[in-house]
Amino acid sequence: MDIQNIKNRFGIIGNSPALNYALNTAVQVANTDLSVLIVGESGVGKEVFSMIIHALSPRKHNPFIAVNCGAIPEGTIDSELFGHEKGSFTGAVDSRKGYFETVNGGTIFLDEIGEMPLGTQARLLRVLETGEFIRVGSSKVQKTDVRVIAATNRDLLEYTQARDFRQDLYYRLSTVPIRVPALRDRKEDIPLLFRKFAADFAERYKTLSVQLDKQAELLLVNYYWQGNVRELKNIAEQISVLSTDKLVTAEILQRFLPQRNMSKSLALINSGNQGVTSTSSSDVNTERDILYKLFFDLKKDMNDLKQMIFDVAHHQGYTPADPTSNNLAPVYNDGQIMNNNFNNNTPILLESNDHHEDVEETLLLADREKEFITKALKKHKSRRRDAATELGISERTLYRKIKEYGIEE
């Protein structure tokens, strides 16, 4: 079947290569009886893929059931999946068929398979390998013909190393793995999804569909979307219901987006030299912190270079300049500086224009250093230890700089 027809049939929106690859894999495996493991973050639509596989398989006219393994208590999950006999445990007033018995000939979708208890995993492995199971409280072996599709948002291979998931079951389930991409890995689909959701909610609530301006769309695309498509749909519904402006700006959109990922989102936008004009104070502080550290790292590198030149010149028998001065090269007593090749005794005169530029650069660096120290002290309310830690220098050096620049705390 054509991929676009599948998208239309199951309401899938998007054209990203990762999404199309996952759909193609689902179509190819659907006509077999192989076990499938669908991997993806919460909210990406893993259950839809299980429905596609079942609908395109020879079992499509037989039952399909989705079971959330994480929502069933550990004490009852065996009964839910495999059934139980009357009196097998407290409350078992009657015999009951489990899902593997009622869905015989069909497909069972086990969501959140990583939450399944180890004992139940052993029972499931037996079903996958032999098609046999035993009801809770019974000794009679029964047969079933069920195709198993599992899904997880966990790293099951890591779980196997921690012995929280059976390794043999993992390899049995993942005969064909399908990875559903996260929303942030298919950014080109985000505007399409939002427009579809907005149109659906406008029709449901009998109102006009909201529209995003360019800055709002850029913010939407670069948002982290930890909840993926499910979270995007919720945001679209909130905006459709609560926003009084049908043309949504970035400022309006920010009020609806959870703040936990706003810094990351705004950083992505600013890196492209475009996007919203307003940034949060946390973003400004982050950029300032980075500048602090870069500045003092650069200053340290310059001092190290000066000291190295001083040591080399002294070793060669020259009288070098003070390594803490702003001239990076050793000088003769008559004001001439050495060539970069210390074995060449031909002096090179220091031009007055270059010296003027060096002085200006030095003054600028001093001003910037004073500014950074002042801002760090202000940020940490004159707590020198905290300010020194942020600036990447010792508390003693900070004290010396405060006295040198006459900074008032």
mmCIF file of C-alpha atoms in Angstrom:
data_model
loop_
_atom_site.group_PDB
_atom_site.id
_atom_site.type_symbol
_atom_site.label_atom_id
_atom_site.label_comp_id
_atom_site.label_asym_id
_atom_site.label_seq_id
_atom_site.Cartn_x
_atom_site.Cartn_y
_atom_site.Cartn_z
ATOM 1 C CA MET A 1 0.000 0.000 0.000
ATOM 2 C CA ASP A 2 1.158 3.542 -0.785
ATOM 3 C CA ILE A 3 2.658 5.358 2.213
ATOM 4 C CA GLN A 4 0.536 8.447 1.630
ATOM 5 C CA ASN A 5 -2.640 6.373 1.675
ATOM 6 C CA ILE A 6 -1.548 4.869 5.003
ATOM 7 C CA LYS A 7 -0.954 8.343 6.394
ATOM 8 C CA ASN A 8 -4.393 9.465 5.297
ATOM 9 C CA ARG A 9 -6.050 6.344 6.695
ATOM 10 C CA PHE A 10 -4.439 6.572 10.130
ATOM 11 C CA GLY A 11 -4.226 10.352 10.422
ATOM 12 C CA ILE A 12 -0.443 10.536 10.269
ATOM 13 C CA ILE A 13 0.935 13.958 9.328
ATOM 14 C CA GLY A 14 4.498 14.555 8.211
ATOM 15 C CA ASN A 15 7.009 13.865 5.487
ATOM 16 C CA SER A 16 10.294 13.614 7.353
ATOM 17 C CA PRO A 17 12.657 10.870 6.123
ATOM 18 C CA ALA A 18 12.824 9.260 9.599
ATOM 19 C CA LEU A 19 9.035 9.009 9.800
ATOM 20 C CA ASN A 20 8.739 7.608 6.277
ATOM 21 C CA TYR A 21 11.423 5.024 6.999
ATOM 22 C CA ALA A 22 9.583 3.821 10.111
ATOM 23 C CA LEU A 23 6.319 3.574 8.139
ATOM 24 C CA ASN A 24 7.996 1.651 5.323
ATOM 25 C CA THR A 25 9.407 -0.829 7.840
ATOM 26 C CA ALA A 26 5.959 -1.301 9.384
ATOM 27 C CA VAL A 27 4.427 -1.966 5.958
ATOM 28 C CA GLN A 28 7.112 -4.475 5.031
ATOM 29 C CA VAL A 29 6.825 -6.464 8.254
ATOM 30 C CA ALA A 30 3.020 -6.362 8.444
ATOM 31 C CA ASN A 31 2.471 -9.332 6.130
ATOM 32 C CA THR A 32 4.624 -11.613 8.305
ATOM 33 C CA ASP A 33 4.114 -13.110 11.763
ATOM 34 C CA LEU A 34 7.373 -11.761 13.151
ATOM 35 C CA SER A 35 7.452 -10.099 16.563
ATOM 36 C CA VAL A 36 8.010 -6.356 16.385
ATOM 37 C CA LEU A 37 9.514 -4.000 18.958
ATOM 38 C CA ILE A 38 8.482 -0.363 18.503
ATOM 39 C CA VAL A 39 10.889 2.036 20.189
ATOM 40 C CA GLY A 40 10.266 5.727 20.765
ATOM 41 C CA GLU A 41 9.787 8.425 23.352
ATOM 42 C CA SER A 42 6.498 8.971 25.112
ATOM 43 C CA GLY A 43 3.942 10.667 22.894
ATOM 44 C CA VAL A 44 5.403 9.833 19.467
ATOM 45 C CA GLY A 45 2.497 7.571 18.443
ATOM 46 C CA LYS A 46 3.828 4.037 18.908
ATOM 47 C CA GLU A 47 0.338 2.550 19.239
ATOM 48 C CA VAL A 48 -0.627 3.874 15.800
ATOM 49 C CA PHE A 49 2.225 1.846 14.296
ATOM 50 C CA SER A 50 0.944 -1.303 16.000
ATOM 51 C CA MET A 51 -2.509 -0.652 14.506
ATOM 52 C CA ILE A 52 -0.976 -0.184 11.046
ATOM 53 C CA ILE A 53 0.865 -3.505 11.296
ATOM 54 C CA HIS A 54 -2.293 -5.330 12.386
ATOM 55 C CA ALA A 55 -4.508 -3.652 9.758
ATOM 56 C CA LEU A 56 -2.154 -4.639 6.931
ATOM 57 C CA SER A 57 -1.601 -8.200 8.173
ATOM 58 C CA PRO A 58 -3.527 -11.423 7.394
ATOM 59 C CA ARG A 59 -4.901 -11.146 10.966
ATOM 60 C CA LYS A 60 -6.734 -7.881 10.237
ATOM 61 C CA HIS A 61 -10.196 -9.489 10.597
ATOM 62 C CA ASN A 62 -9.288 -11.018 13.971
ATOM 63 C CA PRO A 63 -9.138 -9.250 17.350
ATOM 64 C CA PHE A 64 -6.608 -6.555 18.217
ATOM 65 C CA ILE A 65 -6.025 -5.461 21.806
ATOM 66 C CA ALA A 66 -3.643 -2.908 23.335
ATOM 67 C CA VAL A 67 -2.390 -3.580 26.868
ATOM 68 C CA ASN A 68 -0.449 -1.037 28.916
ATOM 69 C CA CYS A 69 1.889 -3.175 31.017
ATOM 70 C CA GLY A 70 2.792 -0.239 33.230
ATOM 71 C CA ALA A 71 -0.832 0.367 34.210
ATOM 72 C CA ILE A 72 -1.543 -3.159 35.498
ATOM 73 C CA PRO A 73 -0.491 -3.977 39.092
ATOM 74 C CA GLU A 74 2.243 -6.592 39.374
ATOM 75 C CA GLY A 75 -0.026 -8.936 41.352
ATOM 76 C CA THR A 76 -2.701 -9.096 38.646
ATOM 77 C CA ILE A 77 -0.833 -8.805 35.338
ATOM 78 C CA ASP A 78 -0.407 -12.609 34.994
ATOM 79 C CA SER A 79 -4.146 -13.032 35.432
ATOM 80 C CA GLU A 80 -4.881 -10.290 32.895
ATOM 81 C CA LEU A 81 -2.621 -11.757 30.245
ATOM 82 C CA PHE A 82 -3.007 -15.510 30.801
ATOM 83 C CA GLY A 83 -6.259 -15.873 32.791
ATOM 84 C CA HIS A 84 -6.889 -17.621 36.105
ATOM 85 C CA GLU A 85 -8.879 -20.444 37.638
ATOM 86 C CA LYS A 86 -11.578 -20.042 40.248
ATOM 87 C CA GLY A 87 -10.115 -19.808 43.748
ATOM 88 C CA SER A 88 -6.545 -19.409 42.516
ATOM 89 C CA PHE A 89 -6.161 -16.264 44.628
ATOM 90 C CA THR A 90 -8.238 -14.060 46.894
ATOM 91 C CA GLY A 91 -11.038 -12.516 44.878
ATOM 92 C CA ALA A 92 -10.937 -15.120 42.089
ATOM 93 C CA VAL A 93 -14.603 -16.073 42.453
ATOM 94 C CA ASP A 94 -14.804 -17.323 38.863
ATOM 95 C CA SER A 95 -12.543 -18.631 36.156
ATOM 96 C CA ARG A 96 -11.418 -15.968 33.690
ATOM 97 C CA LYS A 97 -9.845 -15.995 30.255
ATOM 98 C CA GLY A 98 -6.757 -13.884 29.710
ATOM 99 C CA TYR A 99 -5.916 -11.707 26.725
ATOM 100 C CA PHE A 100 -3.786 -14.383 25.065
ATOM 101 C CA GLU A 101 -6.814 -16.657 25.075
ATOM 102 C CA THR A 102 -9.444 -14.144 23.963
ATOM 103 C CA VAL A 103 -7.280 -12.653 21.196
ATOM 104 C CA ASN A 104 -6.383 -16.047 19.715
ATOM 105 C CA GLY A 105 -5.717 -15.578 16.008
ATOM 106 C CA GLY A 106 -5.263 -11.819 16.381
ATOM 107 C CA THR A 107 -2.675 -9.314 17.567
ATOM 108 C CA ILE A 108 -1.784 -8.144 21.058
ATOM 109 C CA PHE A 109 0.054 -4.863 21.557
ATOM 110 C CA LEU A 110 2.079 -4.751 24.784
ATOM 111 C CA ASP A 111 2.864 -1.116 25.502
ATOM 112 C CA GLU A 112 5.520 -0.148 28.064
ATOM 113 C CA ILE A 113 6.935 -3.661 27.912
ATOM 114 C CA GLY A 114 9.887 -2.523 30.034
ATOM 115 C CA GLU A 115 7.549 -2.265 33.041
ATOM 116 C CA MET A 116 6.591 -5.949 32.864
ATOM 117 C CA PRO A 117 7.671 -7.974 35.953
ATOM 118 C CA LEU A 118 10.405 -10.584 35.439
ATOM 119 C CA GLY A 119 8.093 -13.490 36.281
ATOM 120 C CA THR A 120 5.600 -12.379 33.642
ATOM 121 C CA GLN A 121 8.451 -11.959 31.175
ATOM 122 C CA ALA A 122 9.262 -15.666 31.537
ATOM 123 C CA ARG A 123 5.636 -16.579 30.795
ATOM 124 C CA LEU A 124 5.607 -14.280 27.773
ATOM 125 C CA LEU A 125 8.815 -15.802 26.423
ATOM 126 C CA ARG A 126 7.181 -19.233 26.516
ATOM 127 C CA VAL A 127 4.225 -17.937 24.499
ATOM 128 C CA LEU A 128 6.549 -16.431 21.901
ATOM 129 C CA GLU A 129 8.650 -19.572 21.553
ATOM 130 C CA THR A 130 6.031 -22.347 21.782
ATOM 131 C CA GLY A 131 2.625 -20.639 21.708
ATOM 132 C CA GLU A 132 1.844 -22.217 25.097
ATOM 133 C CA PHE A 133 0.614 -20.690 28.339
ATOM 134 C CA ILE A 134 -0.909 -21.782 31.643
ATOM 135 C CA ARG A 135 -3.647 -19.977 33.529
ATOM 136 C CA VAL A 136 -2.878 -18.816 37.060
ATOM 137 C CA GLY A 137 -3.857 -21.613 39.452
ATOM 138 C CA SER A 138 -3.991 -24.254 36.713
ATOM 139 C CA SER A 139 -1.647 -26.979 35.517
ATOM 140 C CA LYS A 140 -3.209 -27.365 32.101
ATOM 141 C CA VAL A 141 -1.110 -26.176 29.175
ATOM 142 C CA GLN A 142 -3.088 -24.263 26.544
ATOM 143 C CA LYS A 143 -2.173 -23.165 23.037
ATOM 144 C CA THR A 144 -2.636 -19.787 21.440
ATOM 145 C CA ASP A 145 -1.838 -18.191 18.097
ATOM 146 C CA VAL A 146 -1.228 -14.540 18.827
ATOM 147 C CA ARG A 147 1.106 -12.081 17.171
ATOM 148 C CA VAL A 148 2.936 -9.916 19.712
ATOM 149 C CA ILE A 149 3.886 -6.305 19.035
ATOM 150 C CA ALA A 150 5.684 -4.607 21.919
ATOM 151 C CA ALA A 151 6.602 -0.986 22.514
ATOM 152 C CA THR A 152 8.851 0.852 24.936
ATOM 153 C CA ASN A 153 10.230 4.289 25.653
ATOM 154 C CA ARG A 154 13.084 2.730 27.628
ATOM 155 C CA ASP A 155 16.497 1.432 26.602
ATOM 156 C CA LEU A 156 15.710 -2.274 26.989
ATOM 157 C CA LEU A 157 19.262 -3.324 26.189
ATOM 158 C CA GLU A 158 20.438 -1.272 29.171
ATOM 159 C CA TYR A 159 17.692 -2.894 31.233
ATOM 160 C CA THR A 160 19.021 -6.328 30.309
ATOM 161 C CA GLN A 161 22.474 -5.387 31.609
ATOM 162 C CA ALA A 162 20.896 -4.291 34.902
ATOM 163 C CA ARG A 163 18.936 -7.589 34.957
ATOM 164 C CA ASP A 164 15.630 -5.709 34.963
ATOM 165 C CA PHE A 165 14.655 -7.243 31.638
ATOM 166 C CA ARG A 166 15.332 -10.722 30.289
ATOM 167 C CA GLN A 167 17.950 -10.706 27.565
ATOM 168 C CA ASP A 168 16.426 -13.712 25.780
ATOM 169 C CA LEU A 169 13.028 -11.980 25.712
ATOM 170 C CA TYR A 170 14.590 -8.786 24.392
ATOM 171 C CA TYR A 171 16.137 -10.541 21.402
ATOM 172 C CA ARG A 172 12.947 -12.536 20.846
ATOM 173 C CA LEU A 173 10.813 -9.395 20.759
ATOM 174 C CA SER A 174 13.158 -7.262 18.682
ATOM 175 C CA THR A 175 13.162 -9.522 15.625
ATOM 176 C CA VAL A 176 12.180 -6.393 13.714
ATOM 177 C CA PRO A 177 12.778 -3.111 15.575
ATOM 178 C CA ILE A 178 10.970 0.046 14.469
ATOM 179 C CA ARG A 179 12.190 3.382 15.822
ATOM 180 C CA VAL A 180 9.578 6.141 15.770
ATOM 181 C CA PRO A 181 11.385 9.510 15.627
ATOM 182 C CA ALA A 182 10.926 12.141 18.306
ATOM 183 C CA LEU A 183 9.207 15.352 17.250
ATOM 184 C CA ARG A 184 12.422 17.380 17.563
ATOM 185 C CA ASP A 185 13.997 14.979 15.018
ATOM 186 C CA ARG A 186 11.310 15.813 12.438
ATOM 187 C CA LYS A 187 11.112 19.581 12.846
ATOM 188 C CA GLU A 188 9.804 20.107 9.335
ATOM 189 C CA ASP A 189 6.580 18.363 10.376
ATOM 190 C CA ILE A 190 5.853 20.565 13.410
ATOM 191 C CA PRO A 191 4.109 23.457 11.563
ATOM 192 C CA LEU A 192 1.991 20.950 9.602
ATOM 193 C CA LEU A 193 0.915 19.177 12.777
ATOM 194 C CA PHE A 194 0.073 22.417 14.569
ATOM 195 C CA ARG A 195 -2.065 23.673 11.682
ATOM 196 C CA LYS A 196 -3.945 20.363 11.563
ATOM 197 C CA PHE A 197 -4.577 20.339 15.310
ATOM 198 C CA ALA A 198 -5.592 24.007 15.301
ATOM 199 C CA ALA A 199 -8.071 23.405 12.465
ATOM 200 C CA ASP A 200 -9.547 20.379 14.261
ATOM 201 C CA PHE A 201 -10.023 22.291 17.518
ATOM 202 C CA ALA A 202 -11.481 25.299 15.700
ATOM 203 C CA GLU A 203 -14.081 23.008 14.157
ATOM 204 C CA ARG A 204 -14.794 21.324 17.494
ATOM 205 C CA TYR A 205 -15.198 24.565 19.447
ATOM 206 C CA LYS A 206 -16.903 26.490 16.621
ATOM 207 C CA THR A 207 -14.295 29.227 16.417
ATOM 208 C CA LEU A 208 -11.678 30.573 14.028
ATOM 209 C CA SER A 209 -8.451 28.624 13.653
ATOM 210 C CA VAL A 210 -5.406 30.224 15.282
ATOM 211 C CA GLN A 211 -2.434 31.138 13.100
ATOM 212 C CA LEU A 212 1.247 31.560 14.007
ATOM 213 C CA ASP A 213 3.392 34.468 12.837
ATOM 214 C CA LYS A 214 6.927 33.697 11.625
ATOM 215 C CA GLN A 215 8.622 34.251 14.983
ATOM 216 C CA ALA A 216 6.067 32.101 16.800
ATOM 217 C CA GLU A 217 6.483 29.322 14.237
ATOM 218 C CA LEU A 218 10.259 29.462 14.667
ATOM 219 C CA LEU A 219 9.857 29.200 18.434
ATOM 220 C CA LEU A 220 7.462 26.279 18.010
ATOM 221 C CA VAL A 221 9.852 24.432 15.700
ATOM 222 C CA ASN A 222 12.837 24.858 18.027
ATOM 223 C CA TYR A 223 11.035 23.976 21.229
ATOM 224 C CA TYR A 224 12.326 20.748 22.816
ATOM 225 C CA TRP A 225 8.936 18.885 22.821
ATOM 226 C CA GLN A 226 9.665 16.399 25.556
ATOM 227 C CA GLY A 227 6.083 15.110 25.249
ATOM 228 C CA ASN A 228 6.328 14.981 21.435
ATOM 229 C CA VAL A 229 3.122 14.919 19.333
ATOM 230 C CA ARG A 230 0.915 14.481 22.392
ATOM 231 C CA GLU A 231 2.364 17.621 23.979
ATOM 232 C CA LEU A 232 2.083 19.597 20.728
ATOM 233 C CA LYS A 233 -1.574 18.630 20.443
ATOM 234 C CA ASN A 234 -2.245 19.755 24.014
ATOM 235 C CA ILE A 235 -0.550 23.114 23.375
ATOM 236 C CA ALA A 236 -2.575 23.609 20.193
ATOM 237 C CA GLU A 237 -5.781 22.944 22.122
ATOM 238 C CA GLN A 238 -4.855 25.346 24.921
ATOM 239 C CA ILE A 239 -4.081 28.125 22.464
ATOM 240 C CA SER A 240 -7.271 27.459 20.486
ATOM 241 C CA VAL A 241 -9.385 27.740 23.634
ATOM 242 C CA LEU A 242 -7.600 30.397 25.686
ATOM 243 C CA SER A 243 -5.947 32.781 23.232
ATOM 244 C CA THR A 244 -7.998 35.901 22.440
ATOM 245 C CA ASP A 245 -5.715 36.709 19.494
ATOM 246 C CA LYS A 246 -6.100 34.436 16.506
ATOM 247 C CA LEU A 247 -2.709 35.568 15.167
ATOM 248 C CA VAL A 248 -0.325 34.140 17.746
ATOM 249 C CA THR A 249 3.013 35.884 18.269
ATOM 250 C CA ALA A 250 6.116 34.429 19.901
ATOM 251 C CA GLU A 251 5.350 36.403 23.068
ATOM 252 C CA ILE A 252 1.875 34.887 23.279
ATOM 253 C CA LEU A 253 3.164 31.396 22.488
ATOM 254 C CA GLN A 254 5.743 31.552 25.290
ATOM 255 C CA ARG A 255 2.930 31.871 27.836
ATOM 256 C CA PHE A 256 1.595 28.462 26.805
ATOM 257 C CA LEU A 257 4.910 26.607 26.534
ATOM 258 C CA PRO A 258 6.270 25.013 29.747
ATOM 259 C CA GLN A 259 9.338 26.947 30.878
ATOM 260 C CA ARG A 260 11.488 23.868 31.547
ATOM 261 C CA ASN A 261 12.852 23.864 27.996
ATOM 262 C CA MET A 262 12.558 27.523 27.041
ATOM 263 C CA SER A 263 16.260 28.284 27.585
ATOM 264 C CA LYS A 264 17.248 25.472 25.231
ATOM 265 C CA SER A 265 14.675 26.574 22.673
ATOM 266 C CA LEU A 266 15.675 30.240 22.746
ATOM 267 C CA ALA A 267 19.363 29.334 22.468
ATOM 268 C CA LEU A 268 18.634 27.399 19.278
ATOM 269 C CA ILE A 269 16.778 30.380 17.838
ATOM 270 C CA ASN A 270 19.450 32.930 18.771
ATOM 271 C CA SER A 271 22.171 30.733 17.248
ATOM 272 C CA GLY A 272 20.510 31.283 13.882
ATOM 273 C CA ASN A 273 20.589 35.110 14.319
ATOM 274 C CA GLN A 274 16.857 35.304 14.086
ATOM 275 C CA GLY A 275 13.770 34.650 16.123
ATOM 276 C CA VAL A 276 12.015 36.300 19.015
ATOM 277 C CA THR A 277 13.253 39.625 20.268
ATOM 278 C CA SER A 278 12.662 38.995 23.958
ATOM 279 C CA THR A 279 14.725 36.569 26.002
ATOM 280 C CA SER A 280 14.374 35.430 29.560
ATOM 281 C CA SER A 281 16.746 36.613 32.290
ATOM 282 C CA SER A 282 18.089 33.060 32.657
ATOM 283 C CA ASP A 283 19.310 33.148 29.034
ATOM 284 C CA VAL A 284 21.115 36.461 29.618
ATOM 285 C CA ASN A 285 22.768 35.097 32.746
ATOM 286 C CA THR A 286 23.870 31.978 30.891
ATOM 287 C CA GLU A 287 25.497 34.009 28.103
ATOM 288 C CA ARG A 288 27.167 36.279 30.680
ATOM 289 C CA ASP A 289 28.571 33.272 32.531
ATOM 290 C CA ILE A 290 30.081 31.967 29.319
ATOM 291 C CA LEU A 291 31.662 35.378 28.583
ATOM 292 C CA TYR A 292 33.141 35.513 32.082
ATOM 293 C CA LYS A 293 34.886 32.203 31.655
ATOM 294 C CA LEU A 294 36.073 32.909 28.107
ATOM 295 C CA PHE A 295 37.530 36.236 29.149
ATOM 296 C CA PHE A 296 39.497 34.911 32.093
ATOM 297 C CA ASP A 297 40.677 31.859 30.146
ATOM 298 C CA LEU A 298 41.992 34.211 27.459
ATOM 299 C CA LYS A 299 43.687 36.376 30.081
ATOM 300 C CA LYS A 300 45.389 33.333 31.608
ATOM 301 C CA ASP A 301 46.591 32.144 28.195
ATOM 302 C CA MET A 302 48.085 35.573 27.476
ATOM 303 C CA ASN A 303 49.935 35.629 30.801
ATOM 304 C CA ASP A 304 51.276 32.120 30.181
ATOM 305 C CA LEU A 305 52.519 33.177 26.739
ATOM 306 C CA LYS A 306 54.255 36.228 28.178
ATOM 307 C CA GLN A 307 55.979 34.135 30.818
ATOM 308 C CA MET A 308 57.152 31.633 28.202
ATOM 309 C CA ILE A 309 58.673 34.398 26.037
ATOM 310 C CA PHE A 310 60.292 35.919 29.108
ATOM 311 C CA ASP A 311 61.910 32.597 30.044
ATOM 312 C CA VAL A 312 63.146 31.889 26.483
ATOM 313 C CA ALA A 313 64.614 35.375 26.088
ATOM 314 C CA HIS A 314 66.357 35.180 29.465
ATOM 315 C CA HIS A 315 67.817 31.824 28.511
ATOM 316 C CA GLN A 316 69.178 33.331 25.259
ATOM 317 C CA GLY A 317 70.972 36.092 27.176
ATOM 318 C CA TYR A 318 68.652 38.979 26.330
ATOM 319 C CA THR A 319 67.112 41.427 28.750
ATOM 320 C CA PRO A 320 63.399 40.779 28.395
ATOM 321 C CA ALA A 321 60.571 43.050 29.289
ATOM 322 C CA ASP A 322 58.519 42.443 32.383
ATOM 323 C CA PRO A 323 56.269 39.447 31.583
ATOM 324 C CA THR A 324 53.315 41.197 33.197
ATOM 325 C CA SER A 325 53.613 44.108 30.769
ATOM 326 C CA ASN A 326 51.555 44.387 27.600
ATOM 327 C CA ASN A 327 54.444 43.795 25.163
ATOM 328 C CA LEU A 328 54.464 40.132 24.236
ATOM 329 C CA ALA A 329 58.044 40.219 22.939
ATOM 330 C CA PRO A 330 61.292 40.804 24.898
ATOM 331 C CA VAL A 331 62.947 44.188 24.266
ATOM 332 C CA TYR A 332 66.423 45.650 24.271
ATOM 333 C CA ASN A 333 67.348 48.450 26.614
ATOM 334 C CA ASP A 334 67.148 50.969 23.754
ATOM 335 C CA GLY A 335 63.478 50.230 23.169
ATOM 336 C CA GLN A 336 63.892 47.880 20.189
ATOM 337 C CA ILE A 337 62.135 44.497 20.165
ATOM 338 C CA MET A 338 63.550 41.190 19.026
ATOM 339 C CA ASN A 339 62.590 39.326 15.876
ATOM 340 C CA ASN A 340 60.406 36.238 16.414
ATOM 341 C CA ASN A 341 63.471 34.174 15.576
ATOM 342 C CA PHE A 342 65.516 34.566 18.761
ATOM 343 C CA ASN A 343 68.718 33.449 17.027
ATOM 344 C CA ASN A 344 68.466 36.416 14.662
ATOM 345 C CA ASN A 345 70.086 39.438 16.243
ATOM 346 C CA THR A 346 68.579 41.896 13.765
ATOM 347 C CA PRO A 347 66.412 44.234 15.820
ATOM 348 C CA ILE A 348 62.990 45.349 14.668
ATOM 349 C CA LEU A 349 61.856 48.793 15.774
ATOM 350 C CA LEU A 350 58.503 49.037 17.508
ATOM 351 C CA GLU A 351 56.387 51.491 15.548
ATOM 352 C CA SER A 352 54.582 54.105 17.558
ATOM 353 C CA ASN A 353 51.237 53.342 15.883
ATOM 354 C CA ASP A 354 51.424 49.683 16.958
ATOM 355 C CA HIS A 355 52.325 50.764 20.461
ATOM 356 C CA HIS A 356 49.305 53.062 20.510
ATOM 357 C CA GLU A 357 47.044 50.192 19.459
ATOM 358 C CA ASP A 358 48.530 47.947 22.160
ATOM 359 C CA VAL A 359 47.847 50.551 24.803
ATOM 360 C CA GLU A 360 44.256 50.982 23.614
ATOM 361 C CA GLU A 361 43.725 47.214 23.590
ATOM 362 C CA THR A 362 45.174 46.924 27.082
ATOM 363 C CA LEU A 363 42.908 49.640 28.394
ATOM 364 C CA LEU A 364 39.927 47.956 26.758
ATOM 365 C CA LEU A 365 40.788 44.607 28.331
ATOM 366 C CA ALA A 366 41.162 46.242 31.715
ATOM 367 C CA ASP A 367 37.788 47.930 31.352
ATOM 368 C CA ARG A 368 36.158 44.657 30.372
ATOM 369 C CA GLU A 369 37.844 42.817 33.243
ATOM 370 C CA LYS A 370 36.621 45.427 35.711
ATOM 371 C CA GLU A 371 33.127 45.232 34.233
ATOM 372 C CA PHE A 372 32.974 41.450 34.529
ATOM 373 C CA ILE A 373 34.222 41.493 38.117
ATOM 374 C CA THR A 374 31.697 44.187 39.061
ATOM 375 C CA LYS A 375 28.815 42.254 37.500
ATOM 376 C CA ALA A 376 29.878 39.008 39.161
ATOM 377 C CA LEU A 377 30.044 40.674 42.575
ATOM 378 C CA LYS A 378 26.673 42.294 42.028
ATOM 379 C CA LYS A 379 25.126 39.018 40.896
ATOM 380 C CA HIS A 380 26.377 37.199 43.994
ATOM 381 C CA LYS A 381 25.652 40.124 46.359
ATOM 382 C CA SER A 382 29.359 40.772 47.108
ATOM 383 C CA ARG A 383 30.037 37.161 48.096
ATOM 384 C CA ARG A 384 33.636 36.995 46.877
ATOM 385 C CA ARG A 385 33.987 33.232 47.005
ATOM 386 C CA ASP A 386 30.936 32.703 44.766
ATOM 387 C CA ALA A 387 32.016 35.465 42.384
ATOM 388 C CA ALA A 388 35.559 34.061 42.129
ATOM 389 C CA THR A 389 34.206 30.574 41.438
ATOM 390 C CA GLU A 390 32.030 31.837 38.612
ATOM 391 C CA LEU A 391 34.869 33.905 37.120
ATOM 392 C CA GLY A 392 37.236 30.947 37.258
ATOM 393 C CA ILE A 393 39.865 32.691 39.422
ATOM 394 C CA SER A 394 41.015 32.331 43.025
ATOM 395 C CA GLU A 395 39.501 34.373 45.808
ATOM 396 C CA ARG A 396 42.924 35.936 46.467
ATOM 397 C CA THR A 397 43.220 37.053 42.835
ATOM 398 C CA LEU A 398 39.732 38.512 42.969
ATOM 399 C CA TYR A 399 40.627 40.467 46.134
ATOM 400 C CA ARG A 400 43.743 41.840 44.429
ATOM 401 C CA LYS A 401 41.745 42.871 41.362
ATOM 402 C CA ILE A 402 39.134 44.609 43.509
ATOM 403 C CA LYS A 403 41.863 46.699 45.128
ATOM 404 C CA GLU A 404 43.636 47.289 41.792
ATOM 405 C CA TYR A 405 40.509 48.628 40.078
ATOM 406 C CA GLY A 406 39.081 50.331 43.178
ATOM 407 C CA ILE A 407 35.820 48.426 42.863
ATOM 408 C CA GLU A 408 33.257 49.317 45.484
ATOM 409 C CA GLU A 409 31.405 46.275 46.825
#
